[in-house]
mmCIF file of C-alpha atoms in Angstrom:
data_model
loop_
_atom_site.group_PDB
_atom_site.id
_atom_site.type_symbol
_atom_site.label_atom_id
_atom_site.label_comp_id
_atom_site.label_asym_id
_atom_site.label_seq_id
_atom_site.Cartn_x
_atom_site.Cartn_y
_atom_site.Cartn_z
ATOM 1 C CA UNK N 1 -0.154 -0.028 0.314
ATOM 2 C CA UNK N 2 2.968 2.649 0.739
ATOM 3 C CA UNK N 3 4.323 1.402 -2.750
ATOM 4 C CA UNK N 4 1.764 2.297 -4.093
ATOM 5 C CA UNK N 5 0.693 5.939 -2.564
ATOM 6 C CA UNK N 6 4.467 6.565 -2.610
ATOM 7 C CA UNK N 7 3.948 6.137 -6.911
ATOM 8 C CA UNK N 8 1.086 8.046 -7.107
ATOM 9 C CA UNK N 9 2.663 11.298 -5.252
ATOM 10 C CA UNK N 10 5.781 10.799 -7.573
ATOM 11 C CA UNK N 11 3.463 10.533 -10.567
ATOM 12 C CA UNK N 12 1.500 13.519 -9.435
ATOM 13 C CA UNK N 13 4.542 15.671 -8.730
ATOM 14 C CA UNK N 14 6.203 15.168 -12.154
ATOM 15 C CA UNK N 15 2.837 16.078 -13.876
ATOM 16 C CA UNK N 16 2.788 19.375 -11.753
ATOM 17 C CA UNK N 17 6.399 20.619 -12.341
ATOM 18 C CA UNK N 18 5.493 19.791 -16.247
ATOM 19 C CA UNK N 19 2.450 21.705 -16.198
ATOM 20 C CA UNK N 20 4.365 25.054 -14.378
ATOM 21 C CA UNK N 21 6.500 24.835 -17.700
ATOM 22 C CA UNK N 22 3.738 24.918 -20.027
ATOM 23 C CA UNK N 23 1.651 27.796 -21.499
ATOM 24 C CA UNK N 24 -1.363 27.791 -23.455
ATOM 25 C CA UNK N 25 -4.207 29.766 -25.256
ATOM 26 C CA UNK N 26 -7.248 29.523 -26.512
ATOM 27 C CA UNK N 27 -7.561 32.920 -28.130
ATOM 28 C CA UNK N 28 -4.303 32.702 -30.515
ATOM 29 C CA UNK N 29 -4.831 35.022 -33.701
ATOM 30 C CA UNK N 30 -4.221 33.778 -37.220
ATOM 31 C CA UNK N 31 -4.434 36.460 -39.804
ATOM 32 C CA UNK N 32 -3.538 36.045 -43.554
ATOM 33 C CA UNK N 33 -3.462 38.470 -46.564
ATOM 34 C CA UNK N 34 -3.367 37.886 -50.279
ATOM 35 C CA UNK N 35 -2.296 40.734 -52.501
ATOM 36 C CA UNK N 36 -2.723 40.804 -56.066
ATOM 37 C CA UNK N 37 -3.408 43.605 -58.679
ATOM 38 C CA UNK N 38 -6.677 42.836 -59.015
ATOM 39 C CA UNK N 39 -8.135 42.469 -55.353
ATOM 40 C CA UNK N 40 -6.805 41.680 -51.493
ATOM 41 C CA UNK N 41 -8.013 38.879 -49.822
ATOM 42 C CA UNK N 42 -7.048 38.701 -46.325
ATOM 43 C CA UNK N 43 -8.986 36.962 -43.052
ATOM 44 C CA UNK N 44 -8.748 37.045 -39.570
ATOM 45 C CA UNK N 45 -9.199 33.750 -37.522
ATOM 46 C CA UNK N 46 -9.136 34.888 -33.339
ATOM 47 C CA UNK N 47 -9.642 31.172 -32.030
ATOM 48 C CA UNK N 48 -6.235 29.484 -32.303
ATOM 49 C CA UNK N 49 -5.847 27.075 -29.638
ATOM 50 C CA UNK N 50 -1.922 26.825 -29.030
ATOM 51 C CA UNK N 51 0.743 25.173 -26.017
ATOM 52 C CA UNK N 52 3.908 25.818 -25.499
ATOM 53 C CA UNK N 53 6.154 24.132 -22.757
ATOM 54 C CA UNK N 54 8.923 26.871 -22.039
ATOM 55 C CA UNK N 55 11.265 24.583 -20.976
ATOM 56 C CA UNK N 56 11.611 22.044 -24.222
ATOM 57 C CA UNK N 57 10.391 24.330 -26.416
ATOM 58 C CA UNK N 58 7.766 22.468 -28.180
ATOM 59 C CA UNK N 59 5.025 24.318 -29.352
ATOM 60 C CA UNK N 60 1.691 23.356 -31.241
ATOM 61 C CA UNK N 61 -1.069 25.784 -32.683
ATOM 62 C CA UNK N 62 -4.644 24.264 -34.341
ATOM 63 C CA UNK N 63 -6.987 26.408 -35.408
ATOM 64 C CA UNK N 64 -10.645 25.511 -37.417
ATOM 65 C CA UNK N 65 -10.331 26.648 -40.793
ATOM 66 C CA UNK N 66 -14.144 27.872 -40.696
ATOM 67 C CA UNK N 67 -13.163 30.063 -37.483
ATOM 68 C CA UNK N 68 -11.878 32.549 -40.140
ATOM 69 C CA UNK N 69 -13.469 35.899 -40.859
ATOM 70 C CA UNK N 70 -13.475 37.806 -44.172
ATOM 71 C CA UNK N 71 -15.000 40.888 -45.150
ATOM 72 C CA UNK N 72 -17.179 39.739 -47.985
ATOM 73 C CA UNK N 73 -19.145 36.447 -47.063
ATOM 74 C CA UNK N 74 -18.937 35.533 -50.535
ATOM 75 C CA UNK N 75 -14.894 35.627 -50.057
ATOM 76 C CA UNK N 76 -15.524 32.858 -46.866
ATOM 77 C CA UNK N 77 -17.874 30.556 -48.810
ATOM 78 C CA UNK N 78 -15.300 30.183 -51.665
ATOM 79 C CA UNK N 79 -12.253 29.603 -49.039
ATOM 80 C CA UNK N 80 -14.069 27.121 -47.214
ATOM 81 C CA UNK N 81 -15.861 25.232 -49.995
ATOM 82 C CA UNK N 82 -13.607 25.735 -53.307
ATOM 83 C CA UNK N 83 -9.559 26.246 -51.340
ATOM 84 C CA UNK N 84 -9.232 24.537 -48.627
ATOM 85 C CA UNK N 85 -12.339 22.317 -48.481
ATOM 86 C CA UNK N 86 -13.044 22.908 -44.846
ATOM 87 C CA UNK N 87 -16.013 19.835 -44.724
ATOM 88 C CA UNK N 88 -13.031 17.840 -45.576
ATOM 89 C CA UNK N 89 -10.051 19.424 -43.891
ATOM 90 C CA UNK N 90 -11.614 20.827 -40.858
ATOM 91 C CA UNK N 91 -8.199 22.331 -39.231
ATOM 92 C CA UNK N 92 -4.878 23.490 -39.555
ATOM 93 C CA UNK N 93 -2.088 22.910 -36.993
ATOM 94 C CA UNK N 94 1.688 23.559 -36.913
ATOM 95 C CA UNK N 95 3.800 21.030 -34.477
ATOM 96 C CA UNK N 96 7.233 22.363 -33.446
ATOM 97 C CA UNK N 97 9.893 23.588 -31.549
ATOM 98 C CA UNK N 98 11.153 27.139 -30.516
ATOM 99 C CA UNK N 99 14.763 26.196 -31.127
ATOM 100 C CA UNK N 100 16.763 28.714 -29.341
ATOM 101 C CA UNK N 101 14.392 28.780 -26.317
ATOM 102 C CA UNK N 102 17.281 28.541 -24.304
ATOM 103 C CA UNK N 103 17.846 32.330 -25.238
ATOM 104 C CA UNK N 104 14.622 33.830 -23.321
ATOM 105 C CA UNK N 105 14.859 34.733 -19.950
ATOM 106 C CA UNK N 106 11.026 34.525 -18.494
ATOM 107 C CA UNK N 107 12.410 35.972 -15.532
ATOM 108 C CA UNK N 108 12.987 39.597 -17.638
ATOM 109 C CA UNK N 109 10.787 41.330 -19.038
ATOM 110 C CA UNK N 110 11.754 42.055 -22.688
ATOM 111 C CA UNK N 111 11.396 40.706 -26.059
ATOM 112 C CA UNK N 112 13.035 38.029 -27.495
ATOM 113 C CA UNK N 113 14.077 36.461 -31.125
ATOM 114 C CA UNK N 114 13.156 33.173 -31.497
ATOM 115 C CA UNK N 115 13.176 31.056 -34.330
ATOM 116 C CA UNK N 116 10.162 28.081 -34.955
ATOM 117 C CA UNK N 117 11.024 24.808 -37.075
ATOM 118 C CA UNK N 118 8.135 22.647 -37.265
ATOM 119 C CA UNK N 119 5.366 21.001 -39.541
ATOM 120 C CA UNK N 120 2.360 22.377 -40.656
ATOM 121 C CA UNK N 121 -0.609 20.719 -41.856
ATOM 122 C CA UNK N 122 -2.864 22.258 -43.938
ATOM 123 C CA UNK N 123 -5.488 20.726 -46.718
ATOM 124 C CA UNK N 124 -4.455 17.132 -45.567
ATOM 125 C CA UNK N 125 -0.902 18.135 -46.593
ATOM 126 C CA UNK N 126 1.900 18.280 -43.931
ATOM 127 C CA UNK N 127 5.191 20.638 -44.959
ATOM 128 C CA UNK N 128 8.333 21.656 -43.391
ATOM 129 C CA UNK N 129 8.094 24.845 -42.097
ATOM 130 C CA UNK N 130 10.728 27.602 -40.063
ATOM 131 C CA UNK N 131 10.218 31.217 -39.005
ATOM 132 C CA UNK N 132 11.380 33.757 -37.364
ATOM 133 C CA UNK N 133 9.551 35.380 -34.207
ATOM 134 C CA UNK N 134 9.438 36.804 -30.784
ATOM 135 C CA UNK N 135 8.355 35.886 -27.263
ATOM 136 C CA UNK N 136 7.663 39.134 -25.412
ATOM 137 C CA UNK N 137 7.427 38.412 -21.496
ATOM 138 C CA UNK N 138 5.855 41.607 -19.673
ATOM 139 C CA UNK N 139 5.213 41.590 -15.823
ATOM 140 C CA UNK N 140 5.255 37.538 -15.764
ATOM 141 C CA UNK N 141 3.053 36.503 -18.672
ATOM 142 C CA UNK N 142 4.455 35.683 -22.309
ATOM 143 C CA UNK N 143 2.608 36.234 -26.125
ATOM 144 C CA UNK N 144 4.311 35.394 -29.296
ATOM 145 C CA UNK N 145 4.567 36.844 -32.720
ATOM 146 C CA UNK N 146 5.417 34.697 -35.676
ATOM 147 C CA UNK N 147 5.362 35.804 -39.543
ATOM 148 C CA UNK N 148 5.793 33.149 -42.756
ATOM 149 C CA UNK N 149 4.574 32.636 -46.366
ATOM 150 C CA UNK N 150 3.302 29.979 -47.509
ATOM 151 C CA UNK N 151 2.930 28.924 -51.371
ATOM 152 C CA UNK N 152 -0.992 27.398 -51.780
ATOM 153 C CA UNK N 153 0.411 25.363 -54.373
ATOM 154 C CA UNK N 154 2.830 23.640 -51.731
ATOM 155 C CA UNK N 155 -0.327 22.748 -49.739
ATOM 156 C CA UNK N 156 -2.468 21.438 -53.389
ATOM 157 C CA UNK N 157 -5.233 24.210 -53.158
ATOM 158 C CA UNK N 158 -5.800 24.987 -56.888
ATOM 159 C CA UNK N 159 -6.842 28.330 -57.803
ATOM 160 C CA UNK N 160 -9.177 28.111 -60.533
ATOM 161 C CA UNK N 161 -8.134 29.194 -63.817
ATOM 162 C CA UNK N 162 -10.990 31.744 -64.279
ATOM 163 C CA UNK N 163 -9.909 33.564 -60.907
ATOM 164 C CA UNK N 164 -5.977 33.082 -60.987
ATOM 165 C CA UNK N 165 -5.937 37.031 -61.415
ATOM 166 C CA UNK N 166 -7.486 37.864 -57.995
ATOM 167 C CA UNK N 167 -5.835 35.028 -55.827
ATOM 168 C CA UNK N 168 -2.121 35.257 -55.551
ATOM 169 C CA UNK N 169 0.167 32.553 -55.266
ATOM 170 C CA UNK N 170 1.590 32.935 -51.772
ATOM 171 C CA UNK N 171 -0.310 33.993 -48.640
ATOM 172 C CA UNK N 172 1.072 35.551 -45.978
ATOM 173 C CA UNK N 173 0.528 34.569 -42.821
ATOM 174 C CA UNK N 174 0.937 36.410 -39.285
ATOM 175 C CA UNK N 175 0.177 34.511 -35.798
ATOM 176 C CA UNK N 176 -0.205 36.287 -32.564
ATOM 177 C CA UNK N 177 -0.610 34.630 -28.871
ATOM 178 C CA UNK N 178 -0.942 35.700 -25.541
ATOM 179 C CA UNK N 179 -0.446 32.660 -23.351
ATOM 180 C CA UNK N 180 -1.536 31.635 -19.784
ATOM 181 C CA UNK N 181 0.235 29.673 -17.694
ATOM 182 C CA UNK N 182 -1.298 25.909 -17.251
ATOM 183 C CA UNK N 183 -2.820 25.057 -13.877
ATOM 184 C CA UNK N 184 -1.821 21.536 -12.975
#
């Protein structure tokens, strides 16, 4: 009986210690922008979820495709039905690592440049992705930013010939997140 209690205490302690290094958000923002001579397209998703382990640098991000909001309803409809096929591929994910997490002093306010590497899955296709970003520490709170460019063809997103002039072949994506400490 003492051995079982000791094992449970060790497991509970390990979970608590691990949770102290983990931060999360359910309100991460993903903004994308496409510019052509014919038309600009942009959308915002404010419901991204993310978990970051500040000890290991591991980070994961996920967002539902139907949560992207557009200025024009028709753009949103085409985005979900024709391009990213949201019913078939309902979310996008990123799983990776902040490779230089050791350079961030989580006990000192400041803006720290970081490098992020991992894999993004979009439209059923997984690709390696890397980006420069920042982690900002302010009053003990952590927020992160990263920007990158994706090529639609890399994710098997096909633009019909009739609208090829209206949609850029690449999208600029900005991600921001304000993290909270995970409770054990």
